[in-house]
Structures are given as structure tokens and as C-alpha cells.
Amino acid sequence: MSRHAFSQVNVFSADPLGGNPLAVVHEADGLTDEQMAALARWTNLSETVFLLRPTEPGADYWVRIFTPGGELPFAGHPTLGSCHAWLRAGGRPRQAGRVVQQCAVGLVTIRQAGQRYEFAAPPLRRTGPLEPDDLDRITAALGIAPEEVLHHQWVDNGPGWCALMLPSAERVLALKPDWPALVPYFVGVVGASPEGSDTAVEVRAFMGSEGAEDPVTGSLNASLAQWMIGAGLVESPYVASQGTAMQRAGRIHLHQDGEGIWVGGEVVDVIDGMIQL
């Protein structure tokens, strides 16, 4: 057996219990794929990550990201949480003020913005409107009438996300998915927040193949921002709320600059210790 430093952090909320938890295993180079997958099933968090020495030139570290159901090529809250945990454990980036993460979608740049971390949204792998059959299946699984969908789009940056825009945050929060019918789709749903809110939109993330809702989702919000800002559906900068339906208080800060779309949030330490595998 081997012992590894272990962290559990909270991402996308200053409240330690209000965002999305992430388990981080440090110096995980000696672990097998089977051990990583087994630990992810054991923690039963939306994601568990493993920090390894990078193999790509220019990367500061390599992260592998596992859900209880398998490995992901990219995910947002693991990106910010991994960066925080790596720096806190003594990691030193090659370039001051920027950390370069290696993951299955390539290299992702992360930087600090005051009390928050933010990552550069990776390129979309698939775009364009949903096919009619896909849209029919998804709306039926979510109990949405077709005329309620204001806009729809593939926004896949690795996990396979597609997105629906509904008329309001209230309608988004009322959704009750038929999980078996939602397989195999990963669906993000977004609606405008009420006037006077401190956020622009309410977001929910339904992972059909996992049969679960993700509390706060960086990858989805990254691709939603690329779509919605690009299409003029929201203005940059804006703040998205996510997790309300799960009694979380996730806040994702999104903006566009000359380098692209940036996705930011706070990271809070919750647990430090050792894990034996």
C-alpha cells in the first residue's frame, strides 16, 4: 500500500459547504487506473482528481479527473480546485501568475484574480443546434414543452454538454428529470434570473449517463459563456448561479477579454490529511 497527501476543497463558493466539493490526491504517479477509479467510486463525489508529474512541455502538473462512473477529459471545478491544492502543497508555476494544467483536452491556463481562480475556457469540440430527435428526447425527459425552449445548442468541450435556454430561472429550478429517459445526454439548462438579482442566470447540469445533477459545473458554464456571449444572449461580464435546487450557493464569474472566455470562482480548504491505497 502507498500513502498520499489528500485534500478536499470546496469550489465556486466562499461557504465551505455551499459549492461543489472536490477530492484531490497528491503525487499520484504510482497509482493504477483501477485504483483511481475505485477511489472515485469510494469518495462518491462528482469528481475526484489525481495530481501527477506533467508529460507535456510547458505544463506545471498533470491532472486526471474521475467521476464515480469513469474518467473525464476535462471538468471545470476540478481545474480550479486542483490548481489551488497544487499551489497550497508547494507547487511552483513556470510562469509567475499563471499555472498551466495538463489534462486530456490539452493544456489549460489558470490564473488568480483577487480572491478567485479562473481558467481559460477550452475550445468547443461540438457546436450547432441540437438535432430534432435529440431535442425531442431531452425535452421529454425534462418535462419541457417544445415552445418553452428559447434557444438550444451543442456546447461540448469534453464531457459532451448540450444546452437549452428556458424563459426564466424559476422554470429552470422547477425541472424534475426522468433520469432513465435522459441517458446518455449531459444537459445544461439556463434561464434568466429575476430582475434585481446579483446574478444574470440560473444554471442546472443534468448528467444523464450518471443519473445525477452536478452542484456547480465549471465546464458547462465555460461552454455556456462561449455560446451565449458569442450569440449576444448575455453580456460580459456576468455571474451565474448554480446549485440552488440542491441547497448550494454556487457562483461562477464569467467574462471575455482579448484571450478568450474566463471562468472563475473561489476555492476553500475543507479537509487535509493522508490517504492509504
C-alpha positions as protocol buffer text, in pm:
chain_id: "A"
residue {
  index: 1
  type: MET
  ca { x: 0 y: 0 z: 0 }
}
residue {
  index: 2
  type: SER
  ca { x: 105 y: 361 z: -53 }
}
residue {
  index: 3
  type: ARG
  ca { x: 23 y: 679 z: 139 }
}
residue {
  index: 4
  type: HIS
  ca { x: -62 y: 1004 z: -32 }
}
residue {
  index: 5
  type: ALA
  ca { x: -145 y: 1354 z: 83 }
}
residue {
  index: 6
  type: PHE
  ca { x: -518 y: 1410 z: 43 }
}
residue {
  index: 7
  type: SER
  ca { x: -720 y: 1732 z: 23 }
}
residue {
  index: 8
  type: GLN
  ca { x: -1088 y: 1805 z: -3 }
}
residue {
  index: 9
  type: VAL
  ca { x: -1175 y: 2154 z: -119 }
}
residue {
  index: 10
  type: ASN
  ca { x: -1492 y: 2345 z: -195 }
}
residue {
  index: 11
  type: VAL
  ca { x: -1511 y: 2519 z: -532 }
}
residue {
  index: 12
  type: PHE
  ca { x: -1730 y: 2805 z: -660 }
}
residue {
  index: 13
  type: SER
  ca { x: -1840 y: 2931 z: -319 }
}
residue {
  index: 14
  type: ALA
  ca { x: -1681 y: 3108 z: -21 }
}
residue {
  index: 15
  type: ASP
  ca { x: -1908 y: 2897 z: 203 }
}
residue {
  index: 16
  type: PRO
  ca { x: -1715 y: 2573 z: 277 }
}
residue {
  index: 17
  type: LEU
  ca { x: -2036 y: 2373 z: 242 }
}
residue {
  index: 18
  type: GLY
  ca { x: -2200 y: 2583 z: -29 }
}
residue {
  index: 19
  type: GLY
  ca { x: -2027 y: 2496 z: -356 }
}
residue {
  index: 20
  type: ASN
  ca { x: -1901 y: 2177 z: -519 }
}
residue {
  index: 21
  type: PRO
  ca { x: -1665 y: 1952 z: -321 }
}
residue {
  index: 22
  type: LEU
  ca { x: -1355 y: 1804 z: -484 }
}
residue {
  index: 23
  type: ALA
  ca { x: -1123 y: 1529 z: -358 }
}
residue {
  index: 24
  type: VAL
  ca { x: -756 y: 1571 z: -452 }
}
residue {
  index: 25
  type: VAL
  ca { x: -487 y: 1302 z: -427 }
}
residue {
  index: 26
  type: HIS
  ca { x: -132 y: 1442 z: -445 }
}
residue {
  index: 27
  type: GLU
  ca { x: 174 y: 1276 z: -603 }
}
residue {
  index: 28
  type: ALA
  ca { x: -41 y: 1004 z: -754 }
}
residue {
  index: 29
  type: ASP
  ca { x: 205 y: 885 z: -1021 }
}
residue {
  index: 30
  type: GLY
  ca { x: 230 y: 533 z: -877 }
}
residue {
  index: 31
  type: LEU
  ca { x: -144 y: 466 z: -877 }
}
residue {
  index: 32
  type: THR
  ca { x: -307 y: 247 z: -1140 }
}
residue {
  index: 33
  type: ASP
  ca { x: -613 y: 342 z: -1342 }
}
residue {
  index: 34
  type: GLU
  ca { x: -808 y: 84 z: -1144 }
}
residue {
  index: 35
  type: GLN
  ca { x: -706 y: 239 z: -811 }
}
residue {
  index: 36
  type: MET
  ca { x: -804 y: 586 z: -929 }
}
residue {
  index: 37
  type: ALA
  ca { x: -1142 y: 466 z: -1050 }
}
residue {
  index: 38
  type: ALA
  ca { x: -1203 y: 271 z: -728 }
}
residue {
  index: 39
  type: LEU
  ca { x: -1124 y: 574 z: -510 }
}
residue {
  index: 40
  type: ALA
  ca { x: -1357 y: 793 z: -715 }
}
residue {
  index: 41
  type: ARG
  ca { x: -1635 y: 542 z: -657 }
}
residue {
  index: 42
  type: TRP
  ca { x: -1550 y: 535 z: -286 }
}
residue {
  index: 43
  type: THR
  ca { x: -1549 y: 911 z: -232 }
}
residue {
  index: 44
  type: ASN
  ca { x: -1873 y: 925 z: -436 }
}
residue {
  index: 45
  type: LEU
  ca { x: -1816 y: 1293 z: -512 }
}
residue {
  index: 46
  type: SER
  ca { x: -1897 y: 1434 z: -853 }
}
residue {
  index: 47
  type: GLU
  ca { x: -1520 y: 1433 z: -922 }
}
residue {
  index: 48
  type: THR
  ca { x: -1201 y: 1305 z: -761 }
}
residue {
  index: 49
  type: VAL
  ca { x: -870 y: 1417 z: -911 }
}
residue {
  index: 50
  type: PHE
  ca { x: -515 y: 1286 z: -912 }
}
residue {
  index: 51
  type: LEU
  ca { x: -211 y: 1512 z: -946 }
}
residue {
  index: 52
  type: LEU
  ca { x: 83 y: 1373 z: -1144 }
}
residue {
  index: 53
  type: ARG
  ca { x: 408 y: 1496 z: -1294 }
}
residue {
  index: 54
  type: PRO
  ca { x: 342 y: 1655 z: -1634 }
}
residue {
  index: 55
  type: THR
  ca { x: 440 y: 1485 z: -1958 }
}
residue {
  index: 56
  type: GLU
  ca { x: 361 y: 1780 z: -2189 }
}
residue {
  index: 57
  type: PRO
  ca { x: 618 y: 2058 z: -2242 }
}
residue {
  index: 58
  type: GLY
  ca { x: 506 y: 2378 z: -2072 }
}
residue {
  index: 59
  type: ALA
  ca { x: 269 y: 2212 z: -1824 }
}
residue {
  index: 60
  type: ASP
  ca { x: 311 y: 2263 z: -1449 }
}
residue {
  index: 61
  type: TYR
  ca { x: 124 y: 1947 z: -1349 }
}
residue {
  index: 62
  type: TRP
  ca { x: -97 y: 1678 z: -1497 }
}
residue {
  index: 63
  type: VAL
  ca { x: -443 y: 1612 z: -1359 }
}
residue {
  index: 64
  type: ARG
  ca { x: -661 y: 1309 z: -1418 }
}
residue {
  index: 65
  type: ILE
  ca { x: -1029 y: 1356 z: -1340 }
}
residue {
  index: 66
  type: PHE
  ca { x: -1261 y: 1073 z: -1236 }
}
residue {
  index: 67
  type: THR
  ca { x: -1632 y: 1060 z: -1158 }
}
residue {
  index: 68
  type: PRO
  ca { x: -1782 y: 754 z: -986 }
}
residue {
  index: 69
  type: GLY
  ca { x: -1868 y: 635 z: -1339 }
}
residue {
  index: 70
  type: GLY
  ca { x: -1535 y: 687 z: -1517 }
}
residue {
  index: 71
  type: GLU
  ca { x: -1269 y: 932 z: -1634 }
}
residue {
  index: 72
  type: LEU
  ca { x: -1342 y: 1275 z: -1783 }
}
residue {
  index: 73
  type: PRO
  ca { x: -1120 y: 1458 z: -2033 }
}
residue {
  index: 74
  type: PHE
  ca { x: -1194 y: 1795 z: -1872 }
}
residue {
  index: 75
  type: ALA
  ca { x: -1404 y: 1949 z: -1597 }
}
residue {
  index: 76
  type: GLY
  ca { x: -1413 y: 2300 z: -1456 }
}
residue {
  index: 77
  type: HIS
  ca { x: -1439 y: 2275 z: -1079 }
}
residue {
  index: 78
  type: PRO
  ca { x: -1161 y: 2010 z: -1072 }
}
residue {
  index: 79
  type: THR
  ca { x: -944 y: 2251 z: -1273 }
}
residue {
  index: 80
  type: LEU
  ca { x: -976 y: 2533 z: -1020 }
}
residue {
  index: 81
  type: GLY
  ca { x: -966 y: 2302 z: -717 }
}
residue {
  index: 82
  type: SER
  ca { x: -660 y: 2114 z: -848 }
}
residue {
  index: 83
  type: CYS
  ca { x: -473 y: 2437 z: -908 }
}
residue {
  index: 84
  type: HIS
  ca { x: -546 y: 2564 z: -557 }
}
residue {
  index: 85
  type: ALA
  ca { x: -445 y: 2233 z: -397 }
}
residue {
  index: 86
  type: TRP
  ca { x: -126 y: 2209 z: -606 }
}
residue {
  index: 87
  type: LEU
  ca { x: -18 y: 2563 z: -516 }
}
residue {
  index: 88
  type: ARG
  ca { x: -102 y: 2516 z: -149 }
}
residue {
  index: 89
  type: ALA
  ca { x: 109 y: 2198 z: -143 }
}
residue {
  index: 90
  type: GLY
  ca { x: 412 y: 2397 z: -263 }
}
residue {
  index: 91
  type: GLY
  ca { x: 375 y: 2384 z: -641 }
}
residue {
  index: 92
  type: ARG
  ca { x: 571 y: 2650 z: -827 }
}
residue {
  index: 93
  type: PRO
  ca { x: 447 y: 2753 z: -1172 }
}
residue {
  index: 94
  type: ARG
  ca { x: 692 y: 2803 z: -1455 }
}
residue {
  index: 95
  type: GLN
  ca { x: 542 y: 3145 z: -1526 }
}
residue {
  index: 96
  type: ALA
  ca { x: 461 y: 3380 z: -1238 }
}
residue {
  index: 97
  type: GLY
  ca { x: 90 y: 3444 z: -1202 }
}
residue {
  index: 98
  type: ARG
  ca { x: -16 y: 3162 z: -1435 }
}
residue {
  index: 99
  type: VAL
  ca { x: -49 y: 2789 z: -1391 }
}
residue {
  index: 100
  type: VAL
  ca { x: -66 y: 2555 z: -1690 }
}
residue {
  index: 101
  type: GLN
  ca { x: -259 y: 2234 z: -1631 }
}
residue {
  index: 102
  type: GLN
  ca { x: -222 y: 1926 z: -1847 }
}
residue {
  index: 103
  type: CYS
  ca { x: -537 y: 1718 z: -1892 }
}
residue {
  index: 104
  type: ALA
  ca { x: -691 y: 1503 z: -2161 }
}
residue {
  index: 105
  type: VAL
  ca { x: -817 y: 1800 z: -2366 }
}
residue {
  index: 106
  type: GLY
  ca { x: -469 y: 1954 z: -2371 }
}
residue {
  index: 107
  type: LEU
  ca { x: -319 y: 2247 z: -2178 }
}
residue {
  index: 108
  type: VAL
  ca { x: -547 y: 2476 z: -1977 }
}
residue {
  index: 109
  type: THR
  ca { x: -427 y: 2809 z: -1836 }
}
residue {
  index: 110
  type: ILE
  ca { x: -533 y: 2914 z: -1485 }
}
residue {
  index: 111
  type: ARG
  ca { x: -468 y: 3248 z: -1318 }
}
residue {
  index: 112
  type: GLN
  ca { x: -559 y: 3416 z: -991 }
}
residue {
  index: 113
  type: ALA
  ca { x: -800 y: 3710 z: -997 }
}
residue {
  index: 114
  type: GLY
  ca { x: -813 y: 3859 z: -649 }
}
residue {
  index: 115
  type: GLN
  ca { x: -975 y: 3605 z: -418 }
}
residue {
  index: 116
  type: ARG
  ca { x: -1075 y: 3386 z: -712 }
}
residue {
  index: 117
  type: TYR
  ca { x: -910 y: 3149 z: -956 }
}
residue {
  index: 118
  type: GLU
  ca { x: -1012 y: 3149 z: -1321 }
}
residue {
  index: 119
  type: PHE
  ca { x: -940 y: 2921 z: -1613 }
}
residue {
  index: 120
  type: ALA
  ca { x: -940 y: 2986 z: -1985 }
}
residue {
  index: 121
  type: ALA
  ca { x: -1233 y: 2806 z: -2146 }
}
residue {
  index: 122
  type: PRO
  ca { x: -1104 y: 2530 z: -2375 }
}
residue {
  index: 123
  type: PRO
  ca { x: -1219 y: 2514 z: -2738 }
}
residue {
  index: 124
  type: LEU
  ca { x: -1557 y: 2361 z: -2808 }
}
residue {
  index: 125
  type: ARG
  ca { x: -1547 y: 2018 z: -2969 }
}
residue {
  index: 126
  type: ARG
  ca { x: -1902 y: 2036 z: -3100 }
}
residue {
  index: 127
  type: THR
  ca { x: -2132 y: 2328 z: -3170 }
}
residue {
  index: 128
  type: GLY
  ca { x: -2451 y: 2398 z: -3361 }
}
residue {
  index: 129
  type: PRO
  ca { x: -2820 y: 2344 z: -3280 }
}
residue {
  index: 130
  type: LEU
  ca { x: -2944 y: 2011 z: -3148 }
}
residue {
  index: 131
  type: GLU
  ca { x: -3086 y: 1765 z: -3396 }
}
residue {
  index: 132
  type: PRO
  ca { x: -3468 y: 1741 z: -3378 }
}
residue {
  index: 133
  type: ASP
  ca { x: -3463 y: 1384 z: -3242 }
}
residue {
  index: 134
  type: ASP
  ca { x: -3215 y: 1475 z: -2968 }
}
residue {
  index: 135
  type: LEU
  ca { x: -3415 y: 1784 z: -2876 }
}
residue {
  index: 136
  type: ASP
  ca { x: -3739 y: 1585 z: -2859 }
}
residue {
  index: 137
  type: ARG
  ca { x: -3584 y: 1321 z: -2633 }
}
residue {
  index: 138
  type: ILE
  ca { x: -3425 y: 1575 z: -2400 }
}
residue {
  index: 139
  type: THR
  ca { x: -3733 y: 1795 z: -2364 }
}
residue {
  index: 140
  type: ALA
  ca { x: -3948 y: 1489 z: -2296 }
}
residue {
  index: 141
  type: ALA
  ca { x: -3703 y: 1367 z: -2029 }
}
residue {
  index: 142
  type: LEU
  ca { x: -3707 y: 1709 z: -1861 }
}
residue {
  index: 143
  type: GLY
  ca { x: -4082 y: 1757 z: -1893 }
}
residue {
  index: 144
  type: ILE
  ca { x: -4042 y: 2069 z: -2106 }
}
residue {
  index: 145
  type: ALA
  ca { x: -4287 y: 2175 z: -2374 }
}
residue {
  index: 146
  type: PRO
  ca { x: -4102 y: 2243 z: -2703 }
}
residue {
  index: 147
  type: GLU
  ca { x: -4227 y: 2602 z: -2714 }
}
residue {
  index: 148
  type: GLU
  ca { x: -4055 y: 2673 z: -2378 }
}
residue {
  index: 149
  type: VAL
  ca { x: -3710 y: 2630 z: -2535 }
}
residue {
  index: 150
  type: LEU
  ca { x: -3591 y: 2975 z: -2642 }
}
residue {
  index: 151
  type: HIS
  ca { x: -3257 y: 2853 z: -2778 }
}
residue {
  index: 152
  type: HIS
  ca { x: -3063 y: 2525 z: -2790 }
}
residue {
  index: 153
  type: GLN
  ca { x: -2707 y: 2433 z: -2882 }
}
residue {
  index: 154
  type: TRP
  ca { x: -2435 y: 2171 z: -2860 }
}
residue {
  index: 155
  type: VAL
  ca { x: -2172 y: 2315 z: -2624 }
}
residue {
  index: 156
  type: ASP
  ca { x: -1940 y: 2018 z: -2587 }
}
residue {
  index: 157
  type: ASN
  ca { x: -1592 y: 2092 z: -2450 }
}
residue {
  index: 158
  type: GLY
  ca { x: -1515 y: 1736 z: -2343 }
}
residue {
  index: 159
  type: PRO
  ca { x: -1793 y: 1587 z: -2126 }
}
residue {
  index: 160
  type: GLY
  ca { x: -2050 y: 1608 z: -2408 }
}
residue {
  index: 161
  type: TRP
  ca { x: -2263 y: 1902 z: -2297 }
}
residue {
  index: 162
  type: CYS
  ca { x: -2565 y: 2028 z: -2484 }
}
residue {
  index: 163
  type: ALA
  ca { x: -2769 y: 2326 z: -2364 }
}
residue {
  index: 164
  type: LEU
  ca { x: -3125 y: 2457 z: -2351 }
}
residue {
  index: 165
  type: MET
  ca { x: -3224 y: 2814 z: -2266 }
}
residue {
  index: 166
  type: LEU
  ca { x: -3563 y: 2848 z: -2091 }
}
residue {
  index: 167
  type: PRO
  ca { x: -3762 y: 3168 z: -2024 }
}
residue {
  index: 168
  type: SER
  ca { x: -3673 y: 3206 z: -1654 }
}
residue {
  index: 169
  type: ALA
  ca { x: -3470 y: 3086 z: -1358 }
}
residue {
  index: 170
  type: GLU
  ca { x: -3798 y: 2984 z: -1196 }
}
residue {
  index: 171
  type: ARG
  ca { x: -3870 y: 2739 z: -1477 }
}
residue {
  index: 172
  type: VAL
  ca { x: -3516 y: 2603 z: -1460 }
}
residue {
  index: 173
  type: LEU
  ca { x: -3546 y: 2541 z: -1085 }
}
residue {
  index: 174
  type: ALA
  ca { x: -3879 y: 2359 z: -1128 }
}
residue {
  index: 175
  type: LEU
  ca { x: -3735 y: 2085 z: -1353 }
}
residue {
  index: 176
  type: LYS
  ca { x: -3758 y: 1724 z: -1232 }
}
residue {
  index: 177
  type: PRO
  ca { x: -3574 y: 1496 z: -1476 }
}
residue {
  index: 178
  type: ASP
  ca { x: -3680 y: 1148 z: -1576 }
}
residue {
  index: 179
  type: TRP
  ca { x: -3330 y: 1009 z: -1530 }
}
residue {
  index: 180
  type: PRO
  ca { x: -3361 y: 685 z: -1730 }
}
residue {
  index: 181
  type: ALA
  ca { x: -3505 y: 882 z: -2023 }
}
residue {
  index: 182
  type: LEU
  ca { x: -3218 y: 1132 z: -2007 }
}
residue {
  index: 183
  type: VAL
  ca { x: -2949 y: 871 z: -2080 }
}
residue {
  index: 184
  type: PRO
  ca { x: -2698 y: 927 z: -2245 }
}
residue {
  index: 185
  type: TYR
  ca { x: -2721 y: 1307 z: -2254 }
}
residue {
  index: 186
  type: PHE
  ca { x: -2525 y: 1561 z: -2049 }
}
residue {
  index: 187
  type: VAL
  ca { x: -2762 y: 1859 z: -2046 }
}
residue {
  index: 188
  type: GLY
  ca { x: -2716 y: 2214 z: -1920 }
}
residue {
  index: 189
  type: VAL
  ca { x: -3027 y: 2425 z: -1871 }
}
residue {
  index: 190
  type: VAL
  ca { x: -3011 y: 2803 z: -1825 }
}
residue {
  index: 191
  type: GLY
  ca { x: -3268 y: 3075 z: -1759 }
}
residue {
  index: 192
  type: ALA
  ca { x: -3256 y: 3446 z: -1679 }
}
residue {
  index: 193
  type: SER
  ca { x: -3250 y: 3544 z: -1311 }
}
residue {
  index: 194
  type: PRO
  ca { x: -3526 y: 3774 z: -1178 }
}
residue {
  index: 195
  type: GLU
  ca { x: -3470 y: 4146 z: -1216 }
}
residue {
  index: 196
  type: GLY
  ca { x: -3265 y: 4285 z: -929 }
}
residue {
  index: 197
  type: SER
  ca { x: -3074 y: 3958 z: -867 }
}
residue {
  index: 198
  type: ASP
  ca { x: -2700 y: 3956 z: -807 }
}
residue {
  index: 199
  type: THR
  ca { x: -2669 y: 3701 z: -1087 }
}
residue {
  index: 200
  type: ALA
  ca { x: -2761 y: 3707 z: -1455 }
}
residue {
  index: 201
  type: VAL
  ca { x: -2870 y: 3346 z: -1499 }
}
residue {
  index: 202
  type: GLU
  ca { x: -2958 y: 3027 z: -1312 }
}
residue {
  index: 203
  type: VAL
  ca { x: -2789 y: 2708 z: -1437 }
}
residue {
  index: 204
  type: ARG
  ca { x: -2852 y: 2339 z: -1375 }
}
residue {
  index: 205
  type: ALA
  ca { x: -2642 y: 2047 z: -1502 }
}
residue {
  index: 206
  type: PHE
  ca { x: -2802 y: 1706 z: -1559 }
}
residue {
  index: 207
  type: MET
  ca { x: -2569 y: 1413 z: -1630 }
}
residue {
  index: 208
  type: GLY
  ca { x: -2796 y: 1153 z: -1782 }
}
residue {
  index: 209
  type: SER
  ca { x: -2542 y: 873 z: -1801 }
}
residue {
  index: 210
  type: GLU
  ca { x: -2451 y: 933 z: -1434 }
}
residue {
  index: 211
  type: GLY
  ca { x: -2814 y: 965 z: -1324 }
}
residue {
  index: 212
  type: ALA
  ca { x: -2719 y: 1272 z: -1121 }
}
residue {
  index: 213
  type: GLU
  ca { x: -2724 y: 1651 z: -1106 }
}
residue {
  index: 214
  type: ASP
  ca { x: -2391 y: 1828 z: -1064 }
}
residue {
  index: 215
  type: PRO
  ca { x: -2399 y: 2103 z: -798 }
}
residue {
  index: 216
  type: VAL
  ca { x: -2176 y: 2361 z: -969 }
}
residue {
  index: 217
  type: THR
  ca { x: -2017 y: 2295 z: -1307 }
}
residue {
  index: 218
  type: GLY
  ca { x: -1721 y: 2487 z: -1447 }
}
residue {
  index: 219
  type: SER
  ca { x: -1700 y: 2305 z: -1780 }
}
residue {
  index: 220
  type: LEU
  ca { x: -2068 y: 2366 z: -1857 }
}
residue {
  index: 221
  type: ASN
  ca { x: -2053 y: 2730 z: -1755 }
}
residue {
  index: 222
  type: ALA
  ca { x: -1743 y: 2774 z: -1972 }
}
residue {
  index: 223
  type: SER
  ca { x: -1917 y: 2643 z: -2280 }
}
residue {
  index: 224
  type: LEU
  ca { x: -2243 y: 2823 z: -2200 }
}
residue {
  index: 225
  type: ALA
  ca { x: -2049 y: 3150 z: -2182 }
}
residue {
  index: 226
  type: GLN
  ca { x: -1880 y: 3082 z: -2516 }
}
residue {
  index: 227
  type: TRP
  ca { x: -2219 y: 3021 z: -2674 }
}
residue {
  index: 228
  type: MET
  ca { x: -2425 y: 3290 z: -2501 }
}
residue {
  index: 229
  type: ILE
  ca { x: -2170 y: 3573 z: -2517 }
}
residue {
  index: 230
  type: GLY
  ca { x: -2091 y: 3486 z: -2878 }
}
residue {
  index: 231
  type: ALA
  ca { x: -2460 y: 3482 z: -2971 }
}
residue {
  index: 232
  type: GLY
  ca { x: -2541 y: 3801 z: -2781 }
}
residue {
  index: 233
  type: LEU
  ca { x: -2768 y: 3622 z: -2532 }
}
residue {
  index: 234
  type: VAL
  ca { x: -2579 y: 3764 z: -2231 }
}
residue {
  index: 235
  type: GLU
  ca { x: -2331 y: 4046 z: -2186 }
}
residue {
  index: 236
  type: SER
  ca { x: -1980 y: 4005 z: -2048 }
}
residue {
  index: 237
  type: PRO
  ca { x: -1904 y: 4008 z: -1760 }
}
residue {
  index: 238
  type: TYR
  ca { x: -2177 y: 3819 z: -1579 }
}
residue {
  index: 239
  type: VAL
  ca { x: -2228 y: 3593 z: -1278 }
}
residue {
  index: 240
  type: ALA
  ca { x: -2413 y: 3261 z: -1298 }
}
residue {
  index: 241
  type: SER
  ca { x: -2591 y: 3096 z: -1006 }
}
residue {
  index: 242
  type: GLN
  ca { x: -2589 y: 2718 z: -983 }
}
residue {
  index: 243
  type: GLY
  ca { x: -2676 y: 2467 z: -711 }
}
residue {
  index: 244
  type: THR
  ca { x: -2986 y: 2641 z: -576 }
}
residue {
  index: 245
  type: ALA
  ca { x: -3201 y: 2333 z: -634 }
}
residue {
  index: 246
  type: MET
  ca { x: -2951 y: 2128 z: -429 }
}
residue {
  index: 247
  type: GLN
  ca { x: -2927 y: 2381 z: -144 }
}
residue {
  index: 248
  type: ARG
  ca { x: -2588 y: 2504 z: -264 }
}
residue {
  index: 249
  type: ALA
  ca { x: -2479 y: 2862 z: -327 }
}
residue {
  index: 250
  type: GLY
  ca { x: -2254 y: 2830 z: -631 }
}
residue {
  index: 251
  type: ARG
  ca { x: -2138 y: 3149 z: -802 }
}
residue {
  index: 252
  type: ILE
  ca { x: -1945 y: 3135 z: -1130 }
}
residue {
  index: 253
  type: HIS
  ca { x: -1784 y: 3455 z: -1262 }
}
residue {
  index: 254
  type: LEU
  ca { x: -1753 y: 3474 z: -1641 }
}
residue {
  index: 255
  type: HIS
  ca { x: -1600 y: 3732 z: -1868 }
}
residue {
  index: 256
  type: GLN
  ca { x: -1441 y: 3775 z: -2207 }
}
residue {
  index: 257
  type: ASP
  ca { x: -1114 y: 3952 z: -2283 }
}
residue {
  index: 258
  type: GLY
  ca { x: -864 y: 3950 z: -2567 }
}
residue {
  index: 259
  type: GLU
  ca { x: -752 y: 3599 z: -2472 }
}
residue {
  index: 260
  type: GLY
  ca { x: -1097 y: 3442 z: -2468 }
}
residue {
  index: 261
  type: ILE
  ca { x: -1358 y: 3341 z: -2209 }
}
residue {
  index: 262
  type: TRP
  ca { x: -1251 y: 3310 z: -1844 }
}
residue {
  index: 263
  type: VAL
  ca { x: -1438 y: 3109 z: -1582 }
}
residue {
  index: 264
  type: GLY
  ca { x: -1374 y: 3200 z: -1219 }
}
residue {
  index: 265
  type: GLY
  ca { x: -1470 y: 3110 z: -866 }
}
residue {
  index: 266
  type: GLU
  ca { x: -1348 y: 3086 z: -510 }
}
residue {
  index: 267
  type: VAL
  ca { x: -1182 y: 2777 z: -362 }
}
residue {
  index: 268
  type: VAL
  ca { x: -1196 y: 2698 z: 12 }
}
residue {
  index: 269
  type: ASP
  ca { x: -995 y: 2434 z: 201 }
}
residue {
  index: 270
  type: VAL
  ca { x: -1214 y: 2193 z: 397 }
}
residue {
  index: 271
  type: ILE
  ca { x: -1016 y: 1872 z: 470 }
}
residue {
  index: 272
  type: ASP
  ca { x: -641 y: 1791 z: 479 }
}
residue {
  index: 273
  type: GLY
  ca { x: -494 y: 1452 z: 560 }
}
residue {
  index: 274
  type: MET
  ca { x: -341 y: 1133 z: 426 }
}
residue {
  index: 275
  type: ILE
  ca { x: -500 y: 851 z: 232 }
}
residue {
  index: 276
  type: GLN
  ca { x: -377 y: 492 z: 213 }
}
residue {
  index: 277
  type: LEU
  ca { x: -431 y: 297 z: -110 }
}
